[in-house]
Amino acid sequence: MKKNIAIAGAGLVGSLLAIYLLRRGYHVTIFERRPDMRKNQAGTGRSINLALSNRGLHALDEVGLSDDLRAVAIPMHGRMVHDRQGNTNLQPYGKQGQFINSISRSNLNIVLMNKAEAMGAIFHFEQRVTHIDTERSAITTASPENHLATYHFDGIVGADGAYSAVRLDLQLTDRFDFSQAYIEHGYKELHIPAAGQFTLEKNALHIWPRESFMLIALPNPDGSFTGTLFFPFEGKNSFASLTTDAAIRSFLEETFPDVIKLMPEALHDFNHNPTGSLVTTRCYPWVRHTTVLIGDAAHAIVPFYGQGMNAGFEDCSVLNKLLQRHHDHWDAAIREFQQLRKPDTDAIAQLALDNFIEMRDLVADEKFVLRKKIEARIHELYPDKWVPLYSMVTFHENIRYADALQIGRKQKEIMDDILAQPDIATTWPSLNFEQLANRLHRP
Ligand SMILES: Cc1cc2nc3c(=O)[nH]c(=O)nc-3n(C[C@H](O)[C@H](O)[C@H](O)COP(=O)(O)OP(=O)(O)OC[C@H]3O[C@@H](n4cnc5c(N)ncnc54)[C@H](O)[C@@H]3O)c2cc1C
């Protein structure tokens, strides 16, 4: 059994994987480029939040952390859609009792790091991984003063995110496939402060869909919301076109009239918060000798399904099961891991890209709302035969992403046919729902 494992990156996935490995009896050393975020909590007041759903919760459950984290998360039962006139419409995510969770990224990371450390993980902060020698299973790191150190391990995990240094070294090896594609939108955070209470519905993910762009907001426990504007870099309405304070102010006021009143610092945020870019990366193989990539390092996706972290947590759960199955034979487990997981992470990458169009455009479309209503009815009547795509991805961790993608495509064909019927908006209650559900299972 290979006992000494190095993990590059103490982010969400690296920290969770450390816990899984420690539970199996491994010695784990983590190298993290940034300072220890636990020592610098004063500055994290405006915590950025994430949607945590069943796949992520399942993994947290396996390491005994899901109850603690559920306690600090805010359930979001549906999308609250805000139109240009300020009207709202709540679209439930699933059945009654199904919800996703808004959780602070930094708090979640801290909980995972604390648990890993308490179990014996050794953290080296401010140690940037600069080079991996996969043949010798060696990792080289640099301190802020650029002092280099090289360590040898039995196995190395690259959990160092979308711009992974570990992956960069794999890219230099023979027959390594790699692609990255940016979308034309970037994102910027705009804060909605608490006013003694929540100023929008607390238990919802708020969306202001505006066809080619959108604003979303997720609740924080202190009553504030973290808003994120997904907006083109270039073009008529874009980060590039809004160059003066007056232009930014009038754009925000005209486009998001109901929420802009709740954002006294919107102009300041727009001018001072960084504009992030959104990338999908695909690569293969994830394994070279004893080194393996995991999480965003292996498969960074755009955030529109709220699944990047959830997929990374599911990676950890899958790798753990494979280590179990292979009696902790590291090399065999990581090889099966990449083969098993690659189709699923390719699938969620595609689903995430598709969902941007749904969120920014379709949620405000009457036909789309009708489609969701009909699907919800089929699911209600025949829950074992038809599970809507969003539910498969978000609430059914036992359905693989690749299967969800395939089933979702077939559902779309069936629903496109139904929605093409004349007068469907009024006749839909008398559809033969059983026949529709059975059609999905016809070869
Ligand atoms: C705007 C936005 C919203 C999102 N919303 C959601 C959501 O709602 N739900 C969801 O599931 N996912 C969401 N995601 C995706 C999620 O953030 C990522 O999938 C997740 O953070 C991946 O975790 P990771 O540990 O693999 O990588 P990261 O979180 O990027 O962690 C990598 C770690 O490695 C460290 N590191 C990097 N390079 C080095 C190096 N050379 N040496 C040492 N350390 C290094 C970094 O400092 C970092 O700590 C969102 C992403 C974005 C951009």
Short mmCIF file of C-alpha atoms and ligand atoms in Angstrom, two decimals:
data_model
loop_
_atom_site.label_atom_id
_atom_site.label_comp_id
_atom_site.label_asym_id
_atom_site.label_seq_id
_atom_site.Cartn_x
_atom_site.Cartn_y
_atom_site.Cartn_z
CA MET A 1 0.00 0.00 0.00
CA LYS A 2 1.27 3.47 -0.91
CA LYS A 3 1.01 5.48 2.23
CA ASN A 4 2.45 8.95 1.71
CA ILE A 5 0.32 11.14 -0.50
CA ALA A 6 0.91 14.79 -1.45
CA ILE A 7 -1.98 16.99 -2.45
CA ALA A 8 -1.38 20.21 -4.40
CA GLY A 9 -4.08 22.70 -3.35
CA ALA A 10 -5.97 23.07 -0.05
CA GLY A 11 -9.13 24.23 -1.80
CA LEU A 12 -12.48 22.54 -1.42
CA VAL A 13 -11.60 19.35 -3.27
CA GLY A 14 -8.04 18.93 -1.99
CA SER A 15 -9.16 19.39 1.62
CA LEU A 16 -12.06 16.93 1.27
CA LEU A 17 -9.86 14.33 -0.44
CA ALA A 18 -7.36 14.66 2.41
CA ILE A 19 -10.11 13.64 4.85
CA TYR A 20 -11.08 10.60 2.78
CA LEU A 21 -7.42 9.48 2.54
CA LEU A 22 -6.74 10.06 6.24
CA ARG A 23 -9.75 7.90 7.06
CA ARG A 24 -8.17 5.13 5.01
CA GLY A 25 -4.90 5.39 6.97
CA TYR A 26 -2.80 7.42 4.52
CA HIS A 27 -0.33 10.13 5.54
CA VAL A 28 -1.35 13.30 3.77
CA THR A 29 0.70 16.44 3.11
CA ILE A 30 -0.97 19.43 1.45
CA PHE A 31 0.86 22.25 -0.32
CA GLU A 32 -1.18 25.43 -0.73
CA ARG A 33 -0.07 28.52 -2.61
CA ARG A 34 -2.09 30.96 -0.50
CA PRO A 35 -1.70 31.89 3.20
CA ASP A 36 -3.84 30.01 5.71
CA MET A 37 -7.32 31.55 5.31
CA ARG A 38 -8.16 30.57 8.91
CA LYS A 39 -5.66 33.13 10.21
CA ASN A 40 -7.10 35.95 8.17
CA GLN A 41 -10.81 35.64 8.79
CA ALA A 42 -11.42 39.32 9.51
CA GLY A 43 -11.36 40.12 5.83
CA THR A 44 -13.80 37.39 4.81
CA GLY A 45 -16.98 39.20 5.91
CA ARG A 46 -18.32 39.39 2.38
CA SER A 47 -18.19 35.68 1.93
CA ILE A 48 -18.81 34.38 -1.51
CA ASN A 49 -21.31 31.59 -1.54
CA LEU A 50 -21.89 28.43 -3.54
CA ALA A 51 -24.84 26.16 -4.24
CA LEU A 52 -24.25 22.82 -2.54
CA SER A 53 -26.54 20.01 -3.68
CA ASN A 54 -27.01 16.29 -3.23
CA ARG A 55 -23.83 15.01 -4.89
CA GLY A 56 -21.68 17.25 -2.70
CA LEU A 57 -23.76 16.51 0.40
CA HIS A 58 -23.48 12.78 -0.23
CA ALA A 59 -19.67 13.03 -0.15
CA LEU A 60 -19.75 15.23 2.97
CA ASP A 61 -22.07 12.67 4.54
CA GLU A 62 -19.57 9.89 3.87
CA VAL A 63 -16.94 11.76 5.91
CA GLY A 64 -19.42 12.68 8.65
CA LEU A 65 -19.67 16.41 7.93
CA SER A 66 -23.01 16.89 6.19
CA ASP A 67 -25.06 17.59 9.35
CA ASP A 68 -22.70 20.35 10.53
CA LEU A 69 -22.71 21.96 7.11
CA ARG A 70 -26.45 21.67 6.56
CA ALA A 71 -26.86 23.57 9.84
CA VAL A 72 -25.05 26.63 8.43
CA ALA A 73 -26.47 26.45 4.90
CA ILE A 74 -29.54 28.28 3.63
CA PRO A 75 -32.03 26.12 1.73
CA MET A 76 -33.07 27.50 -1.66
CA HIS A 77 -36.29 25.84 -2.82
CA GLY A 78 -36.48 27.38 -6.27
CA ARG A 79 -35.52 30.13 -8.66
CA MET A 80 -37.12 33.47 -7.97
CA VAL A 81 -37.33 35.04 -11.41
CA HIS A 82 -37.43 38.86 -11.51
CA ASP A 83 -38.65 40.51 -14.72
CA ARG A 84 -37.85 44.03 -15.91
CA GLN A 85 -41.00 45.42 -14.28
CA GLY A 86 -40.01 43.98 -10.92
CA ASN A 87 -42.59 41.16 -10.98
CA THR A 88 -41.42 37.91 -9.39
CA ASN A 89 -42.24 34.28 -10.02
CA LEU A 90 -40.94 31.36 -7.94
CA GLN A 91 -40.11 28.26 -10.00
CA PRO A 92 -39.56 25.28 -7.68
CA TYR A 93 -36.37 23.28 -8.32
CA GLY A 94 -38.00 19.94 -7.68
CA LYS A 95 -40.68 18.32 -5.59
CA GLN A 96 -41.77 19.66 -2.23
CA GLY A 97 -38.87 19.20 0.19
CA GLN A 98 -36.17 19.24 -2.49
CA PHE A 99 -33.79 22.19 -2.38
CA ILE A 100 -30.22 23.28 -2.97
CA ASN A 101 -28.13 25.01 -0.31
CA SER A 102 -26.37 28.34 -0.25
CA ILE A 103 -23.15 27.97 1.70
CA SER A 104 -20.13 30.20 2.28
CA ARG A 105 -17.14 29.00 0.27
CA SER A 106 -14.62 30.09 2.89
CA ASN A 107 -16.52 28.58 5.84
CA LEU A 108 -16.88 25.30 3.99
CA ASN A 109 -13.17 25.30 3.15
CA ILE A 110 -12.28 26.09 6.77
CA VAL A 111 -14.46 23.25 8.11
CA LEU A 112 -12.75 20.83 5.71
CA MET A 113 -9.24 22.07 6.56
CA ASN A 114 -9.90 21.92 10.30
CA LYS A 115 -11.17 18.37 10.04
CA ALA A 116 -8.23 17.26 7.86
CA GLU A 117 -5.75 18.89 10.24
CA ALA A 118 -7.40 17.36 13.30
CA MET A 119 -7.04 13.96 11.63
CA GLY A 120 -3.31 14.49 11.03
CA ALA A 121 -2.92 16.21 7.64
CA ILE A 122 0.21 18.35 7.37
CA PHE A 123 -0.46 21.69 5.68
CA HIS A 124 2.27 23.80 4.09
CA PHE A 125 0.79 27.22 3.29
CA GLU A 126 2.40 29.76 0.99
CA GLN A 127 4.10 26.90 -0.81
CA ARG A 128 3.39 27.08 -4.52
CA VAL A 129 3.80 23.85 -6.43
CA THR A 130 6.11 24.64 -9.31
CA HIS A 131 7.02 21.25 -10.73
CA ILE A 132 6.04 17.60 -10.62
CA ASP A 133 8.44 14.84 -11.60
CA THR A 134 5.89 12.11 -12.22
CA GLU A 135 8.49 9.39 -12.82
CA ARG A 136 10.15 9.99 -9.47
CA SER A 137 6.87 10.94 -7.76
CA ALA A 138 8.48 14.19 -6.62
CA ILE A 139 6.91 17.57 -6.02
CA THR A 140 8.82 20.87 -6.02
CA THR A 141 7.46 23.91 -4.23
CA ALA A 142 8.49 27.55 -3.95
CA SER A 143 8.10 29.82 -0.92
CA PRO A 144 7.17 33.53 -1.35
CA GLU A 145 10.94 34.24 -1.19
CA ASN A 146 11.37 31.71 -3.99
CA HIS A 147 13.14 29.10 -1.91
CA LEU A 148 12.64 25.80 -3.67
CA ALA A 149 12.17 22.46 -1.95
CA THR A 150 11.61 19.00 -3.42
CA TYR A 151 9.81 16.15 -1.65
CA HIS A 152 9.16 12.54 -2.62
CA PHE A 153 5.83 10.80 -2.08
CA ASP A 154 4.14 7.52 -2.98
CA GLY A 155 1.43 9.38 -4.86
CA ILE A 156 0.64 12.96 -5.90
CA VAL A 157 -2.77 14.55 -6.38
CA GLY A 158 -3.25 17.72 -8.40
CA ALA A 159 -6.19 19.46 -6.73
CA ASP A 160 -4.88 22.90 -7.62
CA GLY A 161 -7.84 24.20 -9.56
CA ALA A 162 -8.66 25.35 -13.08
CA TYR A 163 -5.17 26.74 -13.74
CA SER A 164 -3.44 23.72 -12.25
CA ALA A 165 0.36 23.71 -12.13
CA VAL A 166 0.31 19.91 -11.85
CA ARG A 167 -1.69 19.69 -15.07
CA LEU A 168 0.73 22.06 -16.75
CA ASP A 169 3.51 19.56 -16.15
CA LEU A 170 1.35 16.70 -17.49
CA GLN A 171 0.76 18.83 -20.61
CA LEU A 172 4.45 18.55 -21.37
CA THR A 173 4.25 14.76 -21.52
CA ASP A 174 3.53 12.72 -24.65
CA ARG A 175 -0.06 12.27 -25.91
CA PHE A 176 -1.69 14.48 -23.31
CA ASP A 177 -4.89 16.02 -24.67
CA PHE A 178 -5.85 19.44 -23.40
CA SER A 179 -8.35 22.10 -24.42
CA GLN A 180 -9.68 25.21 -22.79
CA ALA A 181 -12.56 27.37 -23.99
CA TYR A 182 -13.64 30.68 -22.51
CA ILE A 183 -17.20 31.89 -22.91
CA GLU A 184 -17.74 35.45 -24.03
CA HIS A 185 -19.16 36.40 -20.62
CA GLY A 186 -17.29 37.32 -17.48
CA TYR A 187 -18.66 37.75 -13.96
CA LYS A 188 -18.59 40.42 -11.32
CA GLU A 189 -19.83 40.32 -7.75
CA LEU A 190 -22.27 42.96 -6.54
CA HIS A 191 -23.19 42.96 -2.86
CA ILE A 192 -26.75 43.24 -1.54
CA PRO A 193 -26.36 44.16 2.16
CA ALA A 194 -28.67 43.07 4.95
CA ALA A 195 -31.03 45.76 6.20
CA GLY A 196 -31.58 44.19 9.63
CA GLN A 197 -33.21 41.34 7.71
CA PHE A 198 -33.27 39.71 4.29
CA THR A 199 -34.34 42.27 1.70
CA LEU A 200 -35.33 39.58 -0.82
CA GLU A 201 -36.98 36.20 -0.27
CA LYS A 202 -34.47 34.28 1.85
CA ASN A 203 -35.04 30.72 0.61
CA ALA A 204 -34.56 31.18 -3.12
CA LEU A 205 -31.88 31.65 -5.72
CA HIS A 206 -32.78 34.97 -7.33
CA ILE A 207 -32.38 35.45 -11.08
CA TRP A 208 -32.80 38.54 -13.23
CA PRO A 209 -32.70 36.93 -16.71
CA ARG A 210 -32.06 39.49 -19.46
CA GLU A 211 -31.66 37.23 -22.52
CA SER A 212 -27.98 37.70 -23.34
CA PHE A 213 -26.88 38.20 -19.72
CA MET A 214 -28.19 37.84 -16.18
CA LEU A 215 -27.77 38.74 -12.54
CA ILE A 216 -28.18 36.09 -9.84
CA ALA A 217 -28.14 36.37 -6.04
CA LEU A 218 -27.67 33.78 -3.30
CA PRO A 219 -28.50 34.41 0.38
CA ASN A 220 -25.93 34.60 3.20
CA PRO A 221 -26.70 33.81 6.87
CA ASP A 222 -26.13 37.46 7.90
CA GLY A 223 -29.13 38.59 5.81
CA SER A 224 -27.08 39.82 2.87
CA PHE A 225 -27.02 38.36 -0.64
CA THR A 226 -24.08 37.85 -2.95
CA GLY A 227 -25.09 39.01 -6.40
CA THR A 228 -23.16 37.93 -9.48
CA LEU A 229 -23.55 39.67 -12.81
CA PHE A 230 -22.77 37.41 -15.79
CA PHE A 231 -22.16 39.87 -18.59
CA PRO A 232 -20.36 39.91 -21.97
CA PHE A 233 -16.81 41.25 -22.07
CA GLU A 234 -17.38 42.96 -25.43
CA GLY A 235 -20.29 44.31 -27.48
CA LYS A 236 -23.23 46.67 -27.11
CA ASN A 237 -24.13 45.84 -23.51
CA SER A 238 -20.83 44.72 -22.03
CA PHE A 239 -18.10 45.42 -19.51
CA ALA A 240 -16.21 47.15 -22.33
CA SER A 241 -19.13 49.40 -23.26
CA LEU A 242 -19.87 50.70 -19.75
CA THR A 243 -16.99 53.09 -19.34
CA THR A 244 -18.38 55.94 -17.20
CA ASP A 245 -20.09 56.03 -13.81
CA ALA A 246 -23.17 57.58 -15.42
CA ALA A 247 -23.38 54.78 -18.00
CA ILE A 248 -22.96 52.06 -15.36
CA ARG A 249 -25.56 53.66 -13.08
CA SER A 250 -28.17 54.10 -15.77
CA PHE A 251 -27.59 50.59 -17.13
CA LEU A 252 -28.07 49.03 -13.67
CA GLU A 253 -31.12 51.18 -12.91
CA GLU A 254 -32.84 50.43 -16.20
CA THR A 255 -32.00 46.74 -16.27
CA PHE A 256 -32.48 45.70 -12.64
CA PRO A 257 -34.82 48.38 -11.24
CA ASP A 258 -36.14 46.35 -8.29
CA VAL A 259 -32.82 45.17 -6.89
CA ILE A 260 -30.64 48.17 -7.62
CA LYS A 261 -32.45 50.01 -4.83
CA LEU A 262 -31.12 47.37 -2.44
CA MET A 263 -27.51 47.78 -3.59
CA PRO A 264 -26.21 51.12 -2.32
CA GLU A 265 -22.65 50.20 -3.31
CA ALA A 266 -23.40 48.79 -6.74
CA LEU A 267 -21.40 51.43 -8.57
CA HIS A 268 -18.43 51.02 -6.24
CA ASP A 269 -18.61 47.23 -6.58
CA PHE A 270 -18.87 47.46 -10.35
CA ASN A 271 -15.80 49.68 -10.52
CA HIS A 272 -13.68 47.90 -7.92
CA ASN A 273 -14.57 44.21 -7.89
CA PRO A 274 -12.56 42.15 -10.32
CA THR A 275 -14.11 40.77 -13.49
CA GLY A 276 -13.64 37.00 -13.57
CA SER A 277 -13.54 34.92 -16.72
CA LEU A 278 -15.30 31.60 -17.19
CA VAL A 279 -13.54 28.63 -18.68
CA THR A 280 -14.21 25.00 -19.52
CA THR A 281 -11.10 22.82 -19.51
CA ARG A 282 -10.94 19.27 -20.76
CA CYS A 283 -7.90 17.04 -20.54
CA TYR A 284 -6.85 13.41 -20.64
CA PRO A 285 -5.24 11.33 -19.26
CA TRP A 286 -5.62 12.53 -15.71
CA VAL A 287 -2.99 10.04 -14.55
CA ARG A 288 0.75 9.85 -15.18
CA HIS A 289 2.71 7.29 -13.15
CA THR A 290 1.55 7.94 -9.55
CA THR A 291 0.13 11.43 -10.17
CA VAL A 292 -3.60 12.07 -10.64
CA LEU A 293 -5.69 15.18 -11.29
CA ILE A 294 -8.98 15.79 -9.48
CA GLY A 295 -11.65 18.50 -9.22
CA ASP A 296 -11.22 21.65 -11.32
CA ALA A 297 -7.65 20.66 -12.16
CA ALA A 298 -9.10 17.76 -14.19
CA HIS A 299 -12.33 19.38 -15.37
CA ALA A 300 -13.11 23.06 -14.82
CA ILE A 301 -16.66 23.91 -15.91
CA VAL A 302 -18.76 27.06 -16.14
CA PRO A 303 -20.87 27.65 -13.01
CA PHE A 304 -24.38 27.61 -14.49
CA TYR A 305 -25.48 24.25 -13.11
CA GLY A 306 -23.96 24.95 -9.69
CA GLN A 307 -22.06 21.68 -10.04
CA GLY A 308 -18.31 22.39 -10.21
CA MET A 309 -17.65 21.81 -6.53
CA ASN A 310 -20.34 19.13 -6.32
CA ALA A 311 -18.64 17.24 -9.16
CA GLY A 312 -15.27 17.62 -7.45
CA PHE A 313 -16.70 16.26 -4.19
CA GLU A 314 -18.22 13.37 -6.13
CA ASP A 315 -14.73 12.71 -7.61
CA CYS A 316 -13.44 12.24 -4.04
CA SER A 317 -16.24 9.83 -3.20
CA VAL A 318 -15.64 7.80 -6.38
CA LEU A 319 -11.86 7.65 -5.84
CA ASN A 320 -12.42 6.51 -2.27
CA LYS A 321 -14.67 3.66 -3.43
CA LEU A 322 -12.09 2.60 -6.00
CA LEU A 323 -9.31 2.59 -3.40
CA GLN A 324 -11.56 0.36 -1.33
CA ARG A 325 -12.25 -1.95 -4.27
CA HIS A 326 -8.54 -2.15 -5.20
CA HIS A 327 -7.43 -2.75 -1.59
CA ASP A 328 -5.61 0.60 -1.64
CA HIS A 329 -3.56 -0.29 -4.68
CA TRP A 330 -3.02 3.39 -5.62
CA ASP A 331 -1.94 2.93 -9.24
CA ALA A 332 -4.87 0.63 -10.10
CA ALA A 333 -7.42 2.86 -8.35
CA ILE A 334 -6.35 6.11 -10.03
CA ARG A 335 -6.34 4.45 -13.47
CA GLU A 336 -9.86 3.16 -13.06
CA PHE A 337 -10.87 6.53 -11.58
CA GLN A 338 -9.95 8.47 -14.71
CA GLN A 339 -11.69 5.98 -17.01
CA LEU A 340 -14.86 5.92 -14.96
CA ARG A 341 -15.09 9.62 -14.28
CA LYS A 342 -14.12 11.21 -17.59
CA PRO A 343 -17.48 10.59 -19.38
CA ASP A 344 -19.35 11.99 -16.38
CA THR A 345 -17.30 15.16 -16.09
CA ASP A 346 -17.50 15.72 -19.86
CA ALA A 347 -21.28 15.42 -19.52
CA ILE A 348 -21.60 17.94 -16.69
CA ALA A 349 -19.32 20.33 -18.62
CA GLN A 350 -21.81 20.25 -21.51
CA LEU A 351 -24.86 20.49 -19.25
CA ALA A 352 -23.35 23.53 -17.52
CA LEU A 353 -22.85 25.32 -20.84
CA ASP A 354 -26.42 24.47 -21.93
CA ASN A 355 -27.85 25.71 -18.64
CA PHE A 356 -26.54 29.24 -19.16
CA ILE A 357 -29.00 29.68 -22.00
CA GLU A 358 -31.77 28.27 -19.83
CA MET A 359 -30.99 30.59 -16.94
CA ARG A 360 -30.40 33.86 -18.74
CA ASP A 361 -33.07 33.46 -21.39
CA LEU A 362 -35.51 30.61 -21.10
CA VAL A 363 -36.64 30.88 -17.49
CA ALA A 364 -38.51 34.00 -18.54
CA ASP A 365 -40.07 32.28 -21.56
CA GLU A 366 -43.70 31.08 -21.33
CA LYS A 367 -43.08 27.93 -23.39
CA PHE A 368 -40.18 27.01 -21.13
CA VAL A 369 -42.32 27.47 -18.03
CA LEU A 370 -45.02 25.28 -19.61
CA ARG A 371 -42.41 22.62 -20.47
CA LYS A 372 -41.33 22.53 -16.84
CA LYS A 373 -44.95 22.30 -15.69
CA ILE A 374 -45.71 19.34 -17.96
CA GLU A 375 -42.52 17.54 -16.95
CA ALA A 376 -43.30 18.12 -13.27
CA ARG A 377 -46.73 16.52 -13.82
CA ILE A 378 -45.24 13.46 -15.55
CA HIS A 379 -42.75 13.13 -12.72
CA GLU A 380 -45.48 13.46 -10.11
CA LEU A 381 -47.55 10.71 -11.75
CA TYR A 382 -44.69 8.41 -12.79
CA PRO A 383 -41.75 9.27 -10.53
CA ASP A 384 -39.79 6.15 -11.43
CA LYS A 385 -40.15 6.61 -15.16
CA TRP A 386 -39.49 10.32 -15.66
CA VAL A 387 -37.20 12.48 -13.58
CA PRO A 388 -36.64 15.99 -15.02
CA LEU A 389 -33.04 16.70 -16.08
CA TYR A 390 -32.43 19.36 -13.42
CA SER A 391 -33.56 16.91 -10.73
CA MET A 392 -31.39 14.08 -12.09
CA VAL A 393 -28.32 16.31 -11.94
CA THR A 394 -29.08 18.06 -8.68
CA PHE A 395 -31.05 15.67 -6.46
CA HIS A 396 -30.25 12.15 -7.74
CA GLU A 397 -26.64 11.41 -6.91
CA ASN A 398 -27.24 7.77 -7.91
CA ILE A 399 -27.75 8.83 -11.56
CA ARG A 400 -24.43 9.41 -13.32
CA TYR A 401 -23.98 12.76 -15.09
CA ALA A 402 -23.41 10.95 -18.41
CA ASP A 403 -26.71 9.07 -18.05
CA ALA A 404 -28.53 12.27 -17.08
CA LEU A 405 -27.24 13.95 -20.23
CA GLN A 406 -28.45 11.08 -22.46
CA ILE A 407 -31.86 10.78 -20.79
CA GLY A 408 -32.24 14.58 -20.85
CA ARG A 409 -31.68 14.64 -24.61
CA LYS A 410 -34.44 12.07 -25.13
CA GLN A 411 -36.76 14.01 -22.83
CA LYS A 412 -36.09 17.13 -24.87
CA GLU A 413 -37.07 15.38 -28.12
CA ILE A 414 -40.34 14.20 -26.56
CA MET A 415 -41.12 17.59 -25.05
CA ASP A 416 -40.27 19.44 -28.29
CA ASP A 417 -42.91 17.27 -30.03
CA ILE A 418 -45.50 17.98 -27.36
CA LEU A 419 -44.88 21.71 -27.31
CA ALA A 420 -45.25 21.89 -31.09
CA GLN A 421 -48.91 20.88 -30.74
CA PRO A 422 -51.33 23.75 -31.38
CA ASP A 423 -53.11 25.11 -28.29
CA ILE A 424 -50.86 23.09 -25.99
CA ALA A 425 -50.97 25.89 -23.41
CA THR A 426 -54.64 25.08 -22.77
CA THR A 427 -54.88 21.38 -23.74
CA TRP A 428 -51.86 20.05 -21.83
CA PRO A 429 -53.78 18.83 -18.74
CA SER A 430 -55.49 16.20 -20.94
CA LEU A 431 -52.23 14.77 -22.36
CA ASN A 432 -51.69 11.02 -21.99
CA PHE A 433 -48.94 11.33 -19.39
CA GLU A 434 -48.44 7.57 -19.05
CA GLN A 435 -47.75 7.26 -22.75
CA LEU A 436 -45.25 10.12 -22.53
CA ALA A 437 -43.45 8.50 -19.61
CA ASN A 438 -43.31 5.17 -21.46
CA ARG A 439 -42.01 6.81 -24.60
CA LEU A 440 -38.84 7.72 -22.75
CA HIS A 441 -38.07 4.05 -22.20
CA ARG A 442 -38.73 2.88 -25.74
CA PRO A 443 -35.46 1.79 -27.38
C1 LIG B 1 -18.51 32.40 -10.18
C2 LIG B 1 -18.47 30.94 -9.80
C3 LIG B 1 -19.53 30.39 -9.13
C4 LIG B 1 -19.53 29.03 -8.78
N1 LIG B 1 -20.61 28.51 -8.16
C5 LIG B 1 -20.64 27.19 -7.87
C6 LIG B 1 -21.78 26.61 -7.22
O1 LIG B 1 -22.75 27.31 -6.93
N2 LIG B 1 -21.75 25.27 -6.94
C7 LIG B 1 -20.70 24.49 -7.27
O2 LIG B 1 -20.76 23.27 -7.02
N3 LIG B 1 -19.59 25.01 -7.87
C8 LIG B 1 -19.55 26.33 -8.17
N4 LIG B 1 -18.44 26.87 -8.76
C9 LIG B 1 -17.30 25.98 -9.07
C10 LIG B 1 -16.38 25.78 -7.86
O3 LIG B 1 -15.93 27.03 -7.41
C11 LIG B 1 -15.20 24.91 -8.25
O4 LIG B 1 -15.62 23.79 -8.98
C12 LIG B 1 -14.46 24.45 -7.00
O5 LIG B 1 -13.94 25.55 -6.30
C13 LIG B 1 -13.33 23.49 -7.39
O6 LIG B 1 -12.60 23.15 -6.25
P1 LIG B 1 -11.07 22.74 -6.40
O7 LIG B 1 -10.63 22.46 -5.02
O8 LIG B 1 -10.93 21.69 -7.44
O9 LIG B 1 -10.35 24.03 -6.97
P2 LIG B 1 -10.17 25.45 -6.25
O10 LIG B 1 -11.33 25.79 -5.41
O11 LIG B 1 -9.77 26.39 -7.33
O12 LIG B 1 -8.94 25.21 -5.27
C14 LIG B 1 -7.63 25.06 -5.77
C15 LIG B 1 -6.65 25.38 -4.65
O13 LIG B 1 -5.34 25.14 -5.16
C16 LIG B 1 -4.52 26.25 -4.81
N5 LIG B 1 -3.46 26.32 -5.82
C17 LIG B 1 -3.55 26.74 -7.11
N6 LIG B 1 -2.37 26.63 -7.72
C18 LIG B 1 -1.50 26.14 -6.81
C19 LIG B 1 -0.13 25.79 -6.85
N7 LIG B 1 0.62 25.98 -7.94
N8 LIG B 1 0.44 25.30 -5.74
C20 LIG B 1 -0.29 25.11 -4.61
N9 LIG B 1 -1.59 25.43 -4.50
C21 LIG B 1 -2.19 25.91 -5.60
C22 LIG B 1 -5.44 27.44 -4.81
O14 LIG B 1 -4.92 28.51 -4.07
C23 LIG B 1 -6.70 26.83 -4.21
O15 LIG B 1 -6.68 26.88 -2.80
C24 LIG B 1 -18.41 28.22 -9.10
C25 LIG B 1 -17.32 28.79 -9.77
C26 LIG B 1 -17.34 30.14 -10.11
C27 LIG B 1 -16.17 30.71 -10.84
#
